[in-house]
XYZ file of C-alpha atoms in Angstrom:
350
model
C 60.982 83.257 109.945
C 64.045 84.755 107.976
C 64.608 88.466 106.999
C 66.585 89.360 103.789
C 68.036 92.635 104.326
C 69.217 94.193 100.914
C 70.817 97.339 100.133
C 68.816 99.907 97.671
C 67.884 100.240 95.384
C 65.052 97.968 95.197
C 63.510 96.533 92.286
C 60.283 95.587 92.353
C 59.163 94.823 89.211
C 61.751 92.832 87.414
C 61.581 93.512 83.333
C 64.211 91.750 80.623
C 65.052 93.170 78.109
C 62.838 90.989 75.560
C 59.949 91.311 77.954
C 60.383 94.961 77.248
C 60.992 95.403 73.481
C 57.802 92.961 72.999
C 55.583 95.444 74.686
C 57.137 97.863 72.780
C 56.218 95.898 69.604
C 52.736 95.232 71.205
C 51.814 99.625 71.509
C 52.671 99.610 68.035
C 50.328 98.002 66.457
C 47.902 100.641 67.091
C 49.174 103.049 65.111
C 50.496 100.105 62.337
C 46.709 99.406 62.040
C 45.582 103.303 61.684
C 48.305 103.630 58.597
C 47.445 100.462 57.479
C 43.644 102.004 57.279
C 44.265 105.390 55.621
C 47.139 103.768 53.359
C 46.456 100.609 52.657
C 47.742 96.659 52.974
C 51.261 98.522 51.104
C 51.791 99.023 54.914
C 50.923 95.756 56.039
C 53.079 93.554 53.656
C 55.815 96.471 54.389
C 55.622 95.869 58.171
C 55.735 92.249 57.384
C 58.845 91.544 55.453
C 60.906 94.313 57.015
C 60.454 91.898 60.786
C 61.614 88.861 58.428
C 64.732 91.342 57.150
C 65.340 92.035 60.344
C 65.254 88.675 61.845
C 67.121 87.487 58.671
C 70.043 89.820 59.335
C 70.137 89.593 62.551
C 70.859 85.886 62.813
C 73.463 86.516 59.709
C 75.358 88.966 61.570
C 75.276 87.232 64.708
C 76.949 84.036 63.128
C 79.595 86.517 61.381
C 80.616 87.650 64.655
C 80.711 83.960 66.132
C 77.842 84.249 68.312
C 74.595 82.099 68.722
C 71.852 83.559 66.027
C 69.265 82.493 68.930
C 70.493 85.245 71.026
C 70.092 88.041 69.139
C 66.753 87.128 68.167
C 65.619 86.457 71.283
C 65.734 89.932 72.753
C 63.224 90.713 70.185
C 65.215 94.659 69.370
C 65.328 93.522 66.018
C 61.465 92.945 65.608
C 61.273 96.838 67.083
C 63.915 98.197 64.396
C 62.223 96.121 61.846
C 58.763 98.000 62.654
C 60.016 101.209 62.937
C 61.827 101.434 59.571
C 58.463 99.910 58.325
C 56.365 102.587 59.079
C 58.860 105.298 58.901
C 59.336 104.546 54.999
C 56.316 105.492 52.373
C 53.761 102.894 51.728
C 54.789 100.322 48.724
C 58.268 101.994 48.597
C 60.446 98.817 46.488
C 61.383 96.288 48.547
C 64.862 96.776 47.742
C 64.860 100.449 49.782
C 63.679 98.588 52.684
C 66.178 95.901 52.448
C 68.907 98.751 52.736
C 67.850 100.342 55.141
C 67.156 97.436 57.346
C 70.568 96.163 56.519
C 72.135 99.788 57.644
C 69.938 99.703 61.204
C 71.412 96.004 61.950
C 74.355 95.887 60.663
C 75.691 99.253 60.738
C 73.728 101.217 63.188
C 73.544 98.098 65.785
C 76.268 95.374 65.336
C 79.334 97.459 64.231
C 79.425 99.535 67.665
C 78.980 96.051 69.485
C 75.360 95.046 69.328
C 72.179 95.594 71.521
C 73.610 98.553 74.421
C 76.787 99.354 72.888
C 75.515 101.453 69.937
C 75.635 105.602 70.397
C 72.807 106.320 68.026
C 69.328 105.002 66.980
C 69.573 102.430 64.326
C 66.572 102.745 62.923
C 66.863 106.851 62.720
C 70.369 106.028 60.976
C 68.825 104.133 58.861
C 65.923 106.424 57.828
C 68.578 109.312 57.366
C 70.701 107.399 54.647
C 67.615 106.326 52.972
C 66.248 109.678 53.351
C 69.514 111.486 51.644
C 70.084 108.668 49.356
C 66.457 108.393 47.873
C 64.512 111.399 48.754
C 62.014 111.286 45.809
C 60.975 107.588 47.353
C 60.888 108.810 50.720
C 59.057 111.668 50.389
C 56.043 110.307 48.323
C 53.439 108.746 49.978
C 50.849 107.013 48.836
C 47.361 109.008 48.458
C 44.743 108.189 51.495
C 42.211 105.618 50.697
C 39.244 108.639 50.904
C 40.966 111.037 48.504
C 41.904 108.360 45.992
C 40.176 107.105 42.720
C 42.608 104.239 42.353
C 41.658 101.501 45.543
C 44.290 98.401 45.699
C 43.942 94.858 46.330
C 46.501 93.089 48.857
C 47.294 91.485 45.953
C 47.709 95.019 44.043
C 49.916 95.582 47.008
C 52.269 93.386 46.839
C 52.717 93.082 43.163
C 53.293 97.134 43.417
C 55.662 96.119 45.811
C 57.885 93.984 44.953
C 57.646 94.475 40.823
C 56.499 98.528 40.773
C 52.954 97.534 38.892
C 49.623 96.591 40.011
C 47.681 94.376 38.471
C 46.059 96.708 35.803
C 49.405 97.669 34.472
C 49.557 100.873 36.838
C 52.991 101.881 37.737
C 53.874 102.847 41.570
C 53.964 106.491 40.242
C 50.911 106.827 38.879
C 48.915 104.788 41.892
C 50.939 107.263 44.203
C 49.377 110.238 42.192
C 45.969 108.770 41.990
C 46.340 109.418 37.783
C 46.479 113.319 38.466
C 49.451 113.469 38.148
C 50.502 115.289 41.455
C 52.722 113.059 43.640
C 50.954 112.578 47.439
C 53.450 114.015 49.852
C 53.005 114.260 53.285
C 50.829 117.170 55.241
C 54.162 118.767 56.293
C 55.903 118.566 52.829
C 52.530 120.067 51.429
C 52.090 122.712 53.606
C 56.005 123.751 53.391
C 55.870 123.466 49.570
C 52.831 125.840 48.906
C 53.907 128.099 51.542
C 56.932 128.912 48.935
C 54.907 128.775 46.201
C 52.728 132.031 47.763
C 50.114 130.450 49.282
C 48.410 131.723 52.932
C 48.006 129.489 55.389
C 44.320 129.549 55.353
C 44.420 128.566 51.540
C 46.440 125.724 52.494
C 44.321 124.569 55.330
C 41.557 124.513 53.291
C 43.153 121.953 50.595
C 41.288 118.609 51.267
C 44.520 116.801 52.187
C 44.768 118.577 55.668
C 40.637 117.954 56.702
C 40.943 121.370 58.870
C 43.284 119.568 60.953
C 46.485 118.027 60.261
C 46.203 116.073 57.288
C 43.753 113.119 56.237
C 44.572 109.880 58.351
C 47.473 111.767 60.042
C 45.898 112.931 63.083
C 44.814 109.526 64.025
C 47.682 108.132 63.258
C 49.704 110.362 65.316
C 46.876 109.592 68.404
C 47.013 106.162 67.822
C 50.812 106.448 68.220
C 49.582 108.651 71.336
C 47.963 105.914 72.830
C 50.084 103.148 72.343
C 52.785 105.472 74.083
C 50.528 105.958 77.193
C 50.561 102.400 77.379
C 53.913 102.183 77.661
C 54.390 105.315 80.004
C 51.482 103.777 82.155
C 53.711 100.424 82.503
C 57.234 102.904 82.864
C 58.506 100.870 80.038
C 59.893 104.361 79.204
C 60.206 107.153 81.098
C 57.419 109.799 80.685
C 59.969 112.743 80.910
C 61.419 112.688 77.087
C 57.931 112.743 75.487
C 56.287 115.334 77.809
C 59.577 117.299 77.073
C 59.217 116.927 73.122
C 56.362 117.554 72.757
C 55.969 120.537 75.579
C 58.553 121.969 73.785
C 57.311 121.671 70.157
C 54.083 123.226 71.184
C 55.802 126.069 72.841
C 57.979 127.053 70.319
C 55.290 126.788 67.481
C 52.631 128.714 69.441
C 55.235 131.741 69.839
C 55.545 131.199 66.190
C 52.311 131.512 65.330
C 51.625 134.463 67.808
C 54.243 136.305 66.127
C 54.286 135.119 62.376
C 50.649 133.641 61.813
C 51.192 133.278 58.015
C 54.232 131.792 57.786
C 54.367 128.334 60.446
C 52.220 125.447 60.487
C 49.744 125.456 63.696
C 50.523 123.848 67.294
C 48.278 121.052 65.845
C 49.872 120.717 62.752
C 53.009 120.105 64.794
C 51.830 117.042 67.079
C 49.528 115.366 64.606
C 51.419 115.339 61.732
C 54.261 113.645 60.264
C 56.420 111.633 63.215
C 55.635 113.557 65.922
C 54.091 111.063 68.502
C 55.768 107.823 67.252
C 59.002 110.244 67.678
C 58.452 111.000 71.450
C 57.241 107.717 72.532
C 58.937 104.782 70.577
C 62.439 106.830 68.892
C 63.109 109.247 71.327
C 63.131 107.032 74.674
C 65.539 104.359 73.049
C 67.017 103.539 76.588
C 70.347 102.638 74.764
C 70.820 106.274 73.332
C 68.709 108.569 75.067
C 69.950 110.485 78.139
C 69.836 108.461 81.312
C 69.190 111.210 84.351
C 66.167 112.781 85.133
C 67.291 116.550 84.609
C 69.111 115.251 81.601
C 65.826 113.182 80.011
C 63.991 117.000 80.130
C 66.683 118.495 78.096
C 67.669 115.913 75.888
C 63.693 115.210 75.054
C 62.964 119.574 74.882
C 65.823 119.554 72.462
C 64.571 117.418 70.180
C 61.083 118.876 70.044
C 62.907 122.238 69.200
C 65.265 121.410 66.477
C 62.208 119.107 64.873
C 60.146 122.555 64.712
C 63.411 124.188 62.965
C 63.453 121.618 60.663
C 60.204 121.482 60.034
C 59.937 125.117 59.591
C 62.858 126.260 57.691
C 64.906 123.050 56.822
C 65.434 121.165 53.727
C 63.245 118.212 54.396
C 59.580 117.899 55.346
C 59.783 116.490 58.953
C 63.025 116.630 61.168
C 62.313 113.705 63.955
C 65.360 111.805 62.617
C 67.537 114.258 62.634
C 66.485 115.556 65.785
C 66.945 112.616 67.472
C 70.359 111.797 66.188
C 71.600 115.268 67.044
C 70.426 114.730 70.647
C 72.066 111.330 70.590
C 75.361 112.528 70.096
C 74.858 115.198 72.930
C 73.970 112.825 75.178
C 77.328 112.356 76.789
C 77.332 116.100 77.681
C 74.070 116.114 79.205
C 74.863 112.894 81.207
C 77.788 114.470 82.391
C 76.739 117.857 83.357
C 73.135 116.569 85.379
C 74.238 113.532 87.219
C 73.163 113.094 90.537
C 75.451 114.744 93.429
C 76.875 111.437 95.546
C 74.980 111.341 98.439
C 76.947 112.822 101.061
C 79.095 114.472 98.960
C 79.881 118.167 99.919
C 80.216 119.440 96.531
């Protein structure tokens, strides 16, 4: 009998890359089907032709730079993009938003630092964040939950909406959005921010029927079917569970002391990690192993930053959620926080 002696460290379980982004794909369908039952099939067909978009781009860009389209699309990082950007944008948002902004997360975000690895930030944050600034009427109107809406659409209603901006009875994508009151759906967060201004208590607000007494109708399960899908992948250390604990540790610290201390002015702790992109943030944006921090001291600090600046945001920014930017601003610090908690050599004196 031989013996293989190998130096550490040792690898036991041996993942590739595509393995990895196809579980990734696989823990979000969870929370793909929750939106899709709260918001409709606009989420569905959404979903749908932003993977073919991405594929679609994908192979053109690889054949620009000479390589085989195969390749690219084997590693299965494009499918991820595509479904993040999916569910990041509002529900039956025209196709031609989508199209940009998966054209600026392949393209641009991905393929102009060097492709899959070599890219500093998340491309499908960067792409949210010029779509957000560029469009932020589109991006900030969703459509109106299934139970608080008199207007109920078809798939077919769906994709007509779509991909021409009417339904089938003549209804523009304005007025389904509004549910023919004429009030634009926004999100819980936007809603809560926006008649906070406008004089409101926070009890008053909690009481409207879009928040339920929790975090917003649909929301919450969203968020814990996001939840659950990233346990998955924490439970098969597909990504490491320090960023997310981090986050959202963080979040809930900083808007409990805000709540102590200014109860009628920030949203609860569980308006925080039930609404808007809080859990799909910690668990499938956050932990991109390409541009998150790397070291175990530096994961905690990295993943506690963003769940801080996304409650500054949240509470006194310009925009109704702040996971994006969050997680961009932590990208580009991730260099620093690499640097400064490394590992000491072993053996090293110093």
């Amino acid at each position: 009998m031989s013996f293989f002696i190998t130096s550490s460290p040792h690898v036991r379980v041996k993942r590739t890359t595509s393995n990895i982004m196809m579980w990734v794909a696989i823990c979000l369908l969870p929370g793909i089907a929750a939106q899709i039952y709260f918001f409709g099939y606009g989420v569905l067909i959404q979903v749908v032709f932003a993977i073919l978009l991405a594929w679609l781009f994908e192979a053109a860009i690889m054949l620009v730079r000479k390589r085989s389209p195969l390749l690219g699309l084997k590693d299965n990082s494009a499918l991820v993009t595509g479904m993040l950007i999916a569910v990041s944008i509002p529900p039956l948002s025209p196709w031609w938003i989508l199209a940009i902004g998966i054209f600026f997360a392949i393209v641009v975000g991905k393929h102009l630092y060097g492709g899959l690895g070599q890219n500093l930030f998340n491309p499908a944050m960067v792409a949210y964040v010029v779509l957000l600034i560029s469009f932020p009427v589109q991006m900030t109107s969703w459509v109106t939950p299934e139970s608080l809406t008199n207007v109920h659409l078809h798939f077919t209603d769906c994709l007509r909406l779509f991909f021409t901006g009417f339904n089938l009875d003549g209804l523009s994508l304005q007025q389904v959005r509004s549910g023919i009151d004429g009030v634009t759906m926004a999100t819980p967060l936007d809603t809560f921010k926006t008649s906070l201004r406008a004089g409101h208590t926070v009890s008053e607000i909690m009481q409207q029927p879009t928040f339920a007494g929790l975090a917003g109708v649909g929301w919450q399960w969203v968020n814990i079917a996001f939840l659950l899908g990233g346990l998955v992948l924490v439970r098969l250390r597909i990504v490491q569970w320090q960023i997310p604990l981090a986050m959202l540790v963080s979040l809930l610290m900083v808007s409990t002391i805000a709540s102590l201390f200014a109860p009628g002015t920030t949203a609860s702790p569980i308006l925080h990690l039930l609404s808007g992109a809080t859990m799909i943030g910690a668990f499938f944006i956050a932990t991109d192993p390409v541009t998150a921090s790397t070291t175990t001291k530096g994961r905690i600090i990295y993943g506690a930053f963003i769940g801080i600046v996304v409650f500054l945001i949240r509470s006194w920014g310009g925009f109704p959620d702040g996971v994006a930017f969050a997680v961009l601003l932590a990208n580009m610090m991730v260099p620093l926080i690499d640097y400064y908690t490394k590992p000491r050599t072993y053996g090293h004196v110093r």
